[in-house]
Tab-separated table of C-alpha atoms in Angstrom:
chain	number	residue	atom	x	y	z
U	24	VAL	CA	-63.103	14.591	-51.269
U	25	GLN	CA	-60.991	16.283	-53.905
U	26	LEU	CA	-58.852	19.368	-53.607
U	27	GLN	CA	-57.687	21.529	-56.483
U	28	ALA	CA	-54.709	23.771	-55.939
U	29	SER	CA	-53.931	26.563	-58.377
U	30	GLY	CA	-52.213	29.919	-58.697
U	31	GLY	CA	-48.606	28.901	-58.879
U	32	GLY	CA	-46.163	30.351	-61.369
U	33	LEU	CA	-42.855	32.127	-61.932
U	34	VAL	CA	-42.257	35.358	-60.036
U	35	GLN	CA	-39.259	37.533	-59.303
U	36	ALA	CA	-37.919	37.898	-55.815
U	37	GLY	CA	-39.977	40.474	-53.912
U	38	GLY	CA	-43.095	39.652	-55.888
U	39	SER	CA	-46.426	38.149	-54.859
U	40	LEU	CA	-48.667	35.262	-55.744
U	41	ARG	CA	-52.003	34.069	-54.437
U	42	LEU	CA	-52.638	30.335	-54.303
U	43	SER	CA	-56.137	28.902	-54.213
U	44	CYS	CA	-57.346	25.554	-52.925
U	45	THR	CA	-60.884	24.558	-53.813
U	46	THR	CA	-62.526	21.509	-52.232
U	47	SER	CA	-65.148	19.372	-53.948
U	48	VAL	CA	-67.309	19.472	-50.838
U	49	ARG	CA	-67.974	21.913	-48.055
U	50	THR	CA	-65.794	20.928	-45.127
U	51	ALA	CA	-65.633	22.130	-41.559
U	52	SER	CA	-62.102	20.781	-41.131
U	53	PHE	CA	-58.838	22.640	-40.880
U	54	ILE	CA	-57.175	23.131	-44.244
U	55	GLY	CA	-53.442	23.503	-44.506
U	56	TRP	CA	-50.792	24.424	-47.013
U	57	PHE	CA	-47.544	22.517	-47.255
U	58	ARG	CA	-44.623	22.846	-49.654
U	59	GLN	CA	-41.891	20.627	-50.955
U	60	ALA	CA	-38.709	22.027	-52.410
U	61	PRO	CA	-36.496	19.907	-54.676
U	62	GLY	CA	-34.606	17.340	-52.628
U	63	LYS	CA	-36.349	18.273	-49.405
U	64	GLU	CA	-39.160	16.871	-47.327
U	65	ARG	CA	-42.628	18.286	-47.464
U	66	GLU	CA	-43.048	20.946	-44.794
U	67	PHE	CA	-45.913	22.731	-43.131
U	68	VAL	CA	-46.542	26.301	-44.237
U	69	ALA	CA	-49.852	27.405	-42.748
U	70	HIS	CA	-53.288	26.229	-41.742
U	71	ILE	CA	-56.677	27.687	-40.995
U	72	SER	CA	-59.497	26.478	-38.836
U	73	GLY	CA	-62.880	25.267	-39.986
U	74	ILE	CA	-66.079	27.113	-40.674
U	75	SER	CA	-67.455	27.355	-37.149
U	76	GLY	CA	-66.293	29.546	-34.311
U	77	SER	CA	-63.385	31.943	-34.292
U	78	THR	CA	-60.835	31.720	-37.059
U	79	TYR	CA	-57.557	30.164	-36.004
U	80	THR	CA	-54.483	30.401	-38.167
U	81	ASP	CA	-50.889	29.290	-37.725
U	82	TYR	CA	-47.754	29.760	-39.836
U	83	VAL	CA	-44.268	28.388	-39.961
U	84	ASP	CA	-41.819	31.034	-38.765
U	85	SER	CA	-40.169	31.516	-42.148
U	86	VAL	CA	-43.369	32.888	-43.716
U	87	LYS	CA	-44.839	34.869	-40.828
U	88	GLY	CA	-45.480	38.422	-41.833
U	89	ARG	CA	-45.244	37.586	-45.517
U	90	PHE	CA	-47.955	34.927	-46.109
U	91	THR	CA	-51.620	35.147	-45.196
U	92	ILE	CA	-54.048	32.270	-45.211
U	93	SER	CA	-57.763	32.919	-45.552
U	94	ARG	CA	-60.937	31.057	-46.272
U	95	ASP	CA	-64.075	31.733	-48.314
U	96	ASN	CA	-66.541	29.116	-47.147
U	97	ASP	CA	-69.180	30.131	-49.694
U	98	LYS	CA	-66.708	29.148	-52.386
U	99	ASN	CA	-65.202	26.134	-50.589
U	100	THR	CA	-61.854	27.801	-51.140
U	101	VAL	CA	-58.794	28.541	-49.036
U	102	TYR	CA	-56.262	31.097	-50.207
U	103	LEU	CA	-52.597	31.609	-49.499
U	104	GLN	CA	-51.484	35.162	-50.234
U	105	MET	CA	-47.711	35.180	-50.562
U	106	ASN	CA	-45.852	38.469	-50.503
U	107	SER	CA	-42.202	39.374	-50.468
U	108	LEU	CA	-41.306	36.093	-52.068
U	109	ASN	CA	-37.718	34.932	-52.110
U	110	PRO	CA	-35.959	32.046	-53.837
U	111	ASP	CA	-36.199	29.948	-50.690
U	112	ASP	CA	-39.991	29.892	-51.239
U	113	THR	CA	-39.543	27.949	-54.476
U	114	ALA	CA	-41.406	24.668	-54.094
U	115	VAL	CA	-44.472	22.708	-55.060
U	116	TYR	CA	-47.276	23.884	-52.786
U	117	TYR	CA	-49.941	21.457	-51.654
U	118	CYS	CA	-53.198	21.968	-49.807
U	119	ALA	CA	-54.669	19.329	-47.569
U	120	ILE	CA	-57.531	18.686	-45.197
U	121	LYS	CA	-56.738	17.831	-41.586
U	122	ARG	CA	-58.381	14.874	-39.898
U	123	PRO	CA	-61.124	16.084	-37.514
U	124	SER	CA	-59.581	13.991	-34.742
U	125	ALA	CA	-56.205	15.779	-34.980
U	126	ALA	CA	-55.085	18.366	-32.482
U	127	ARG	CA	-55.935	21.930	-33.428
U	128	SER	CA	-52.298	22.989	-33.270
U	129	SER	CA	-50.941	19.995	-35.102
U	130	ARG	CA	-48.677	20.696	-38.055
U	131	ASP	CA	-47.917	17.018	-38.554
U	132	ILE	CA	-48.241	15.950	-42.149
U	133	ARG	CA	-49.624	12.607	-40.962
U	134	ASP	CA	-52.682	14.392	-39.596
U	135	TYR	CA	-53.719	15.465	-43.081
U	136	ASN	CA	-55.579	12.819	-45.048
U	137	TYR	CA	-56.809	14.466	-48.204
U	138	TRP	CA	-54.337	16.183	-50.566
U	139	GLY	CA	-54.481	18.262	-53.673
U	140	GLN	CA	-52.190	17.739	-56.614
U	141	GLY	CA	-49.821	20.624	-55.917
U	142	THR	CA	-48.984	23.847	-57.732
U	143	LEU	CA	-45.435	24.939	-58.548
U	144	VAL	CA	-44.096	28.252	-57.308
U	145	THR	CA	-40.741	29.369	-58.674
U	146	VAL	CA	-39.092	32.523	-57.367
U	147	SER	CA	-36.206	33.863	-59.383
U	148	SER	CA	-33.455	35.981	-57.852
């Protein structure tokens, strides 16, 4: 399974970007977004449930109300709409597929076993 993340770039504080993560195969698994700022550990940002049943999403507190994760199963793509960006959002953003055996609510990076290459988001003040 391969994941391709795209959509990063340079934006001024208060601006918006939309990241895309396209998988090489159709997957029913949760897909999440993580980010890694310079000198920091990779952290959970958001995830979205698979293609069956009700949609379940979860966000880290620092992005709630500003970021929205969504999924287009026909395109095998998950999006992360990021609004009201601030310099603290500067990071490389990665998408990943969660193991089917992992807990629904898990944000643990170890529960994600397929990763994209990352896309850089830089927010200037």
